[in-house]
Amino acid sequence: MPAETEEIPEIDMSQQSEAVVAEQLVSALTTVGFCYAVGHGVPQETVASAFAESAGFFERPLSEKLRHRRDWRKSTCGYIPPHWASTSDPDEPPVERFSLDAPPDEKEVLDVCHTCDDTVWPSKSFRKASLDLISAAQDLTLRLMRLIGGGLGLSPPDQLADAFVGFPTPANTSQLRMLHYPPLSTDTNGSASGDRCGEHTDYGCITLVFCDSQPGLQVLSRTGRYLDANPRPGRVLVNIGDLMQRWTGGRLHSARHRVLAPTDPKLRSQPRYSLVYFTHCDDDFTVRPLLGDPDSFPPVKTGEHMRRRFEETFQLGQGIDPQLPPL
């Protein structure tokens, strides 16, 4: 694809045969690593309800939100406050950041999953809205896995989806992340002080991103150009994570991406929300290349891979368990 015509493709999953959708998915996730899905079957009212509960939670005073703070020594679920609210408390989650060379991300987060402790949930209505979206997102994930398996010519094509049999039990830690990027101040030259979310790849298999109307998400193409991800009602942004890239022997592409802070003063004064569903294989499932050179990536258990990546993101290599195998 010529650099000047690069874009994130849109795939309608409802108006075409499964064979055509599978071919388009594999093409998009090989060349760009991202695509928009429409006609995907996730009810818009389910998405809207989760957005409303998320916004209501983030509007609460910080002291209330901290009651649901993540116990980072025991769990990957819970509230992560903005970097400016961090203290030296050893029981507090470390600041999440992807590089020491850049300012911390301008965001706050609530991570939830189907097996969260009751202390994580702000309310019964929040829990219901989240679990409804998780259920719908997981159904879409399994459908995507089967389509991708068929598009890649795997036999049987269901073998990708079969690595998620542990859902919805603690054996599978797929997770919904609710993100709030607060309004930003405008400095004297009107420029952004830092990224809302630094450049990174996702850890797992497939990520589903439900965005509000605010721009900012950009995908780094294979030619080194940043492609704008344009939000639109009914669209779900689908992308490949590192585990899926390993699993397909590098055939599918885990693209780097970021969320930029806007320079437009009007946009800087507005919050940005997104709901991101990260899907992972069952924790004890060993990922090894199914395509190409079987030695292109060493085998790794999903749980070990995820644990190491969380360590790297929150502690930037400090205190990583030496027993974990290299990635």
PDB file of N, CA and C in Angstrom, residues 22-88:
ATOM      1  N   ALA A  22     -13.328 -12.709   6.486  1.00  0.00           N
ATOM      2  CA  ALA A  22     -12.081 -13.307   6.964  1.00  0.00           C
ATOM      3  C   ALA A  22     -10.891 -12.821   6.150  1.00  0.00           C
ATOM      4  N   GLU A  23     -11.058 -12.778   4.841  1.00  0.00           N
ATOM      5  CA  GLU A  23      -9.975 -12.303   3.967  1.00  0.00           C
ATOM      6  C   GLU A  23      -9.635 -10.846   4.254  1.00  0.00           C
ATOM      7  N   GLN A  24     -10.660 -10.013   4.426  1.00  0.00           N
ATOM      8  CA  GLN A  24     -10.427  -8.594   4.698  1.00  0.00           C
ATOM      9  C   GLN A  24      -9.772  -8.389   6.061  1.00  0.00           C
ATOM     10  N   LEU A  25     -10.197  -9.165   7.063  1.00  0.00           N
ATOM     11  CA  LEU A  25      -9.593  -9.059   8.390  1.00  0.00           C
ATOM     12  C   LEU A  25      -8.110  -9.378   8.350  1.00  0.00           C
ATOM     13  N   VAL A  26      -7.774 -10.503   7.744  1.00  0.00           N
ATOM     14  CA  VAL A  26      -6.368 -10.910   7.695  1.00  0.00           C
ATOM     15  C   VAL A  26      -5.539  -9.886   6.926  1.00  0.00           C
ATOM     16  N   SER A  27      -6.081  -9.355   5.835  1.00  0.00           N
ATOM     17  CA  SER A  27      -5.359  -8.341   5.068  1.00  0.00           C
ATOM     18  C   SER A  27      -5.094  -7.097   5.916  1.00  0.00           C
ATOM     19  N   ALA A  28      -6.132  -6.598   6.599  1.00  0.00           N
ATOM     20  CA  ALA A  28      -5.994  -5.382   7.409  1.00  0.00           C
ATOM     21  C   ALA A  28      -5.041  -5.601   8.577  1.00  0.00           C
ATOM     22  N   LEU A  29      -5.166  -6.737   9.256  1.00  0.00           N
ATOM     23  CA  LEU A  29      -4.376  -6.977  10.455  1.00  0.00           C
ATOM     24  C   LEU A  29      -2.954  -7.409  10.132  1.00  0.00           C
ATOM     25  N   THR A  30      -2.694  -7.725   8.874  1.00  0.00           N
ATOM     26  CA  THR A  30      -1.336  -8.011   8.411  1.00  0.00           C
ATOM     27  C   THR A  30      -0.625  -6.726   7.994  1.00  0.00           C
ATOM     28  N   THR A  31      -1.337  -5.861   7.275  1.00  0.00           N
ATOM     29  CA  THR A  31      -0.695  -4.660   6.728  1.00  0.00           C
ATOM     30  C   THR A  31      -0.672  -3.496   7.710  1.00  0.00           C
ATOM     31  N   VAL A  32      -1.780  -3.279   8.426  1.00  0.00           N
ATOM     32  CA  VAL A  32      -1.892  -2.127   9.334  1.00  0.00           C
ATOM     33  C   VAL A  32      -1.863  -2.562  10.794  1.00  0.00           C
ATOM     34  N   GLY A  33      -2.475  -3.716  11.077  1.00  0.00           N
ATOM     35  CA  GLY A  33      -2.590  -4.172  12.465  1.00  0.00           C
ATOM     36  C   GLY A  33      -3.845  -3.672  13.148  1.00  0.00           C
ATOM     37  N   PHE A  34      -4.591  -2.790  12.476  1.00  0.00           N
ATOM     38  CA  PHE A  34      -5.831  -2.215  12.977  1.00  0.00           C
ATOM     39  C   PHE A  34      -6.885  -2.262  11.875  1.00  0.00           C
ATOM     40  N   CYS A  35      -8.148  -2.310  12.271  1.00  0.00           N
ATOM     41  CA  CYS A  35      -9.249  -2.088  11.340  1.00  0.00           C
ATOM     42  C   CYS A  35     -10.456  -1.598  12.127  1.00  0.00           C
ATOM     43  N   TYR A  36     -11.396  -0.975  11.425  1.00  0.00           N
ATOM     44  CA  TYR A  36     -12.690  -0.645  12.013  1.00  0.00           C
ATOM     45  C   TYR A  36     -13.644  -1.784  11.683  1.00  0.00           C
ATOM     46  N   ALA A  37     -14.433  -2.204  12.658  1.00  0.00           N
ATOM     47  CA  ALA A  37     -15.488  -3.180  12.413  1.00  0.00           C
ATOM     48  C   ALA A  37     -16.839  -2.504  12.592  1.00  0.00           C
ATOM     49  N   VAL A  38     -17.713  -2.691  11.621  1.00  0.00           N
ATOM     50  CA  VAL A  38     -19.105  -2.262  11.743  1.00  0.00           C
ATOM     51  C   VAL A  38     -19.968  -3.498  11.490  1.00  0.00           C
ATOM     52  N   GLY A  39     -21.246  -3.424  11.866  1.00  0.00           N
ATOM     53  CA  GLY A  39     -22.086  -4.603  11.745  1.00  0.00           C
ATOM     54  C   GLY A  39     -21.573  -5.749  12.585  1.00  0.00           C
ATOM     55  N   HIS A  40     -21.001  -5.410  13.745  1.00  0.00           N
ATOM     56  CA  HIS A  40     -20.279  -6.378  14.563  1.00  0.00           C
ATOM     57  C   HIS A  40     -21.142  -7.090  15.593  1.00  0.00           C
ATOM     58  N   GLY A  41     -22.344  -6.590  15.847  1.00  0.00           N
ATOM     59  CA  GLY A  41     -23.249  -7.271  16.746  1.00  0.00           C
ATOM     60  C   GLY A  41     -23.218  -6.826  18.189  1.00  0.00           C
ATOM     61  N   VAL A  42     -22.330  -5.913  18.554  1.00  0.00           N
ATOM     62  CA  VAL A  42     -22.321  -5.385  19.924  1.00  0.00           C
ATOM     63  C   VAL A  42     -23.382  -4.293  19.999  1.00  0.00           C
ATOM     64  N   PRO A  43     -24.431  -4.459  20.814  1.00  0.00           N
ATOM     65  CA  PRO A  43     -25.519  -3.466  20.841  1.00  0.00           C
ATOM     66  C   PRO A  43     -25.010  -2.078  21.255  1.00  0.00           C
ATOM     67  N   GLN A  44     -25.450  -1.063  20.537  1.00  0.00           N
ATOM     68  CA  GLN A  44     -25.021   0.294  20.836  1.00  0.00           C
ATOM     69  C   GLN A  44     -25.482   0.732  22.218  1.00  0.00           C
ATOM     70  N   GLU A  45     -26.655   0.245  22.650  1.00  0.00           N
ATOM     71  CA  GLU A  45     -27.138   0.612  23.976  1.00  0.00           C
ATOM     72  C   GLU A  45     -26.259   0.016  25.079  1.00  0.00           C
ATOM     73  N   THR A  46     -25.659  -1.136  24.814  1.00  0.00           N
ATOM     74  CA  THR A  46     -24.734  -1.724  25.778  1.00  0.00           C
ATOM     75  C   THR A  46     -23.491  -0.862  25.916  1.00  0.00           C
ATOM     76  N   VAL A  47     -22.974  -0.387  24.783  1.00  0.00           N
ATOM     77  CA  VAL A  47     -21.809   0.497  24.793  1.00  0.00           C
ATOM     78  C   VAL A  47     -22.149   1.814  25.484  1.00  0.00           C
ATOM     79  N   ALA A  48     -23.304   2.385  25.157  1.00  0.00           N
ATOM     80  CA  ALA A  48     -23.715   3.675  25.734  1.00  0.00           C
ATOM     81  C   ALA A  48     -23.872   3.572  27.245  1.00  0.00           C
ATOM     82  N   SER A  49     -24.432   2.479  27.724  1.00  0.00           N
ATOM     83  CA  SER A  49     -24.610   2.302  29.164  1.00  0.00           C
ATOM     84  C   SER A  49     -23.265   2.234  29.876  1.00  0.00           C
ATOM     85  N   ALA A  50     -22.311   1.525  29.289  1.00  0.00           N
ATOM     86  CA  ALA A  50     -20.983   1.426  29.900  1.00  0.00           C
ATOM     87  C   ALA A  50     -20.280   2.783  29.895  1.00  0.00           C
ATOM     88  N   PHE A  51     -20.441   3.550  28.818  1.00  0.00           N
ATOM     89  CA  PHE A  51     -19.849   4.896  28.770  1.00  0.00           C
ATOM     90  C   PHE A  51     -20.451   5.783  29.862  1.00  0.00           C
ATOM     91  N   ALA A  52     -21.756   5.708  30.045  1.00  0.00           N
ATOM     92  CA  ALA A  52     -22.415   6.547  31.048  1.00  0.00           C
ATOM     93  C   ALA A  52     -21.939   6.203  32.454  1.00  0.00           C
ATOM     94  N   GLU A  53     -21.817   4.918  32.760  1.00  0.00           N
ATOM     95  CA  GLU A  53     -21.334   4.513  34.078  1.00  0.00           C
ATOM     96  C   GLU A  53     -19.882   4.924  34.276  1.00  0.00           C
ATOM     97  N   SER A  54     -19.068   4.788  33.223  1.00  0.00           N
ATOM     98  CA  SER A  54     -17.656   5.178  33.304  1.00  0.00           C
ATOM     99  C   SER A  54     -17.520   6.669  33.590  1.00  0.00           C
ATOM    100  N   ALA A  55     -18.258   7.504  32.834  1.00  0.00           N
ATOM    101  CA  ALA A  55     -18.181   8.955  33.039  1.00  0.00           C
ATOM    102  C   ALA A  55     -18.644   9.329  34.440  1.00  0.00           C
ATOM    103  N   GLY A  56     -19.695   8.673  34.917  1.00  0.00           N
ATOM    104  CA  GLY A  56     -20.178   8.962  36.264  1.00  0.00           C
ATOM    105  C   GLY A  56     -19.150   8.638  37.332  1.00  0.00           C
ATOM    106  N   PHE A  57     -18.435   7.543  37.138  1.00  0.00           N
ATOM    107  CA  PHE A  57     -17.399   7.183  38.113  1.00  0.00           C
ATOM    108  C   PHE A  57     -16.275   8.213  38.114  1.00  0.00           C
ATOM    109  N   PHE A  58     -15.791   8.578  36.947  1.00  0.00           N
ATOM    110  CA  PHE A  58     -14.646   9.488  36.886  1.00  0.00           C
ATOM    111  C   PHE A  58     -14.996  10.901  37.336  1.00  0.00           C
ATOM    112  N   GLU A  59     -16.276  11.239  37.353  1.00  0.00           N
ATOM    113  CA  GLU A  59     -16.691  12.554  37.857  1.00  0.00           C
ATOM    114  C   GLU A  59     -16.693  12.620  39.377  1.00  0.00           C
ATOM    115  N   ARG A  60     -16.548  11.493  40.047  1.00  0.00           N
ATOM    116  CA  ARG A  60     -16.550  11.478  41.511  1.00  0.00           C
ATOM    117  C   ARG A  60     -15.289  12.137  42.061  1.00  0.00           C
ATOM    118  N   PRO A  61     -15.339  12.605  43.296  1.00  0.00           N
ATOM    119  CA  PRO A  61     -14.129  13.139  43.935  1.00  0.00           C
ATOM    120  C   PRO A  61     -13.043  12.066  44.009  1.00  0.00           C
ATOM    121  N   LEU A  62     -11.808  12.507  43.959  1.00  0.00           N
ATOM    122  CA  LEU A  62     -10.690  11.568  43.984  1.00  0.00           C
ATOM    123  C   LEU A  62     -10.748  10.665  45.211  1.00  0.00           C
ATOM    124  N   SER A  63     -11.133  11.221  46.360  1.00  0.00           N
ATOM    125  CA  SER A  63     -11.171  10.425  47.585  1.00  0.00           C
ATOM    126  C   SER A  63     -12.123   9.236  47.453  1.00  0.00           C
ATOM    127  N   GLU A  64     -13.215   9.410  46.716  1.00  0.00           N
ATOM    128  CA  GLU A  64     -14.158   8.315  46.509  1.00  0.00           C
ATOM    129  C   GLU A  64     -13.593   7.288  45.540  1.00  0.00           C
ATOM    130  N   LYS A  65     -12.961   7.764  44.486  1.00  0.00           N
ATOM    131  CA  LYS A  65     -12.409   6.839  43.503  1.00  0.00           C
ATOM    132  C   LYS A  65     -11.298   5.991  44.102  1.00  0.00           C
ATOM    133  N   LEU A  66     -10.545   6.568  45.032  1.00  0.00           N
ATOM    134  CA  LEU A  66      -9.438   5.827  45.640  1.00  0.00           C
ATOM    135  C   LEU A  66      -9.916   4.653  46.501  1.00  0.00           C
ATOM    136  N   ARG A  67     -11.195   4.624  46.854  1.00  0.00           N
ATOM    137  CA  ARG A  67     -11.732   3.473  47.581  1.00  0.00           C
ATOM    138  C   ARG A  67     -11.693   2.208  46.721  1.00  0.00           C
ATOM    139  N   HIS A  68     -11.580   2.398  45.418  1.00  0.00           N
ATOM    140  CA  HIS A  68     -11.566   1.273  44.484  1.00  0.00           C
ATOM    141  C   HIS A  68     -10.175   1.100  43.863  1.00  0.00           C
ATOM    142  N   ARG A  69      -9.183   1.636  44.558  1.00  0.00           N
ATOM    143  CA  ARG A  69      -7.808   1.617  44.055  1.00  0.00           C
ATOM    144  C   ARG A  69      -7.312   0.192  43.851  1.00  0.00           C
ATOM    145  N   ARG A  70      -6.549   0.034  42.828  1.00  0.00           N
ATOM    146  CA  ARG A  70      -5.988  -1.279  42.502  1.00  0.00           C
ATOM    147  C   ARG A  70      -4.973  -1.722  43.544  1.00  0.00           C
ATOM    148  N   ASP A  71      -5.119  -2.947  44.017  1.00  0.00           N
ATOM    149  CA  ASP A  71      -4.106  -3.572  44.867  1.00  0.00           C
ATOM    150  C   ASP A  71      -3.111  -4.246  43.927  1.00  0.00           C
ATOM    151  N   TRP A  72      -2.121  -3.485  43.488  1.00  0.00           N
ATOM    152  CA  TRP A  72      -1.273  -3.933  42.388  1.00  0.00           C
ATOM    153  C   TRP A  72      -0.414  -5.128  42.745  1.00  0.00           C
ATOM    154  N   ARG A  73      -0.266  -5.441  44.038  1.00  0.00           N
ATOM    155  CA  ARG A  73       0.509  -6.618  44.426  1.00  0.00           C
ATOM    156  C   ARG A  73      -0.281  -7.913  44.238  1.00  0.00           C
ATOM    157  N   LYS A  74      -1.623  -7.792  44.129  1.00  0.00           N
ATOM    158  CA  LYS A  74      -2.463  -8.981  44.076  1.00  0.00           C
ATOM    159  C   LYS A  74      -3.355  -9.063  42.840  1.00  0.00           C
ATOM    160  N   SER A  75      -3.597  -7.944  42.179  1.00  0.00           N
ATOM    161  CA  SER A  75      -4.643  -7.925  41.161  1.00  0.00           C
ATOM    162  C   SER A  75      -4.274  -7.003  40.005  1.00  0.00           C
ATOM    163  N   THR A  76      -4.893  -7.262  38.865  1.00  0.00           N
ATOM    164  CA  THR A  76      -4.774  -6.349  37.728  1.00  0.00           C
ATOM    165  C   THR A  76      -6.050  -5.530  37.563  1.00  0.00           C
ATOM    166  N   CYS A  77      -6.947  -5.590  38.546  1.00  0.00           N
ATOM    167  CA  CYS A  77      -8.192  -4.817  38.491  1.00  0.00           C
ATOM    168  C   CYS A  77      -8.161  -3.687  39.519  1.00  0.00           C
ATOM    169  N   GLY A  78      -8.919  -2.633  39.228  1.00  0.00           N
ATOM    170  CA  GLY A  78      -9.039  -1.529  40.163  1.00  0.00           C
ATOM    171  C   GLY A  78      -8.698  -0.190  39.543  1.00  0.00           C
ATOM    172  N   TYR A  79      -8.796   0.836  40.368  1.00  0.00           N
ATOM    173  CA  TYR A  79      -8.608   2.220  39.925  1.00  0.00           C
ATOM    174  C   TYR A  79      -7.137   2.609  39.967  1.00  0.00           C
ATOM    175  N   ILE A  80      -6.685   3.281  38.911  1.00  0.00           N
ATOM    176  CA  ILE A  80      -5.333   3.841  38.845  1.00  0.00           C
ATOM    177  C   ILE A  80      -5.474   5.346  38.690  1.00  0.00           C
ATOM    178  N   PRO A  81      -5.050   6.121  39.695  1.00  0.00           N
ATOM    179  CA  PRO A  81      -5.271   7.580  39.649  1.00  0.00           C
ATOM    180  C   PRO A  81      -4.322   8.265  38.669  1.00  0.00           C
ATOM    181  N   PRO A  82      -4.577   9.547  38.373  1.00  0.00           N
ATOM    182  CA  PRO A  82      -3.652  10.317  37.539  1.00  0.00           C
ATOM    183  C   PRO A  82      -2.277  10.380  38.197  1.00  0.00           C
ATOM    184  N   HIS A  83      -1.258  10.591  37.382  1.00  0.00           N
ATOM    185  CA  HIS A  83       0.113  10.591  37.904  1.00  0.00           C
ATOM    186  C   HIS A  83       0.316  11.667  38.962  1.00  0.00           C
ATOM    187  N   TRP A  84      -0.401  12.798  38.840  1.00  0.00           N
ATOM    188  CA  TRP A  84      -0.193  13.885  39.802  1.00  0.00           C
ATOM    189  C   TRP A  84      -0.760  13.557  41.177  1.00  0.00           C
ATOM    190  N   ALA A  85      -1.597  12.514  41.255  1.00  0.00           N
ATOM    191  CA  ALA A  85      -2.177  12.128  42.542  1.00  0.00           C
ATOM    192  C   ALA A  85      -1.365  11.043  43.236  1.00  0.00           C
ATOM    193  N   SER A  86      -0.265  10.613  42.619  1.00  0.00           N
ATOM    194  CA  SER A  86       0.533   9.537  43.190  1.00  0.00           C
ATOM    195  C   SER A  86       1.337  10.034  44.386  1.00  0.00           C
ATOM    196  N   THR A  87       1.586   9.125  45.308  1.00  0.00           N
ATOM    197  CA  THR A  87       2.383   9.427  46.489  1.00  0.00           C
ATOM    198  C   THR A  87       3.474   8.390  46.629  1.00  0.00           C
ATOM    199  N   SER A  88       4.200   8.435  47.710  1.00  0.00           N
ATOM    200  CA  SER A  88       5.259   7.452  47.960  1.00  0.00           C
ATOM    201  C   SER A  88       4.738   6.240  48.727  1.00  0.00           C
TER     202      SER A  88
END
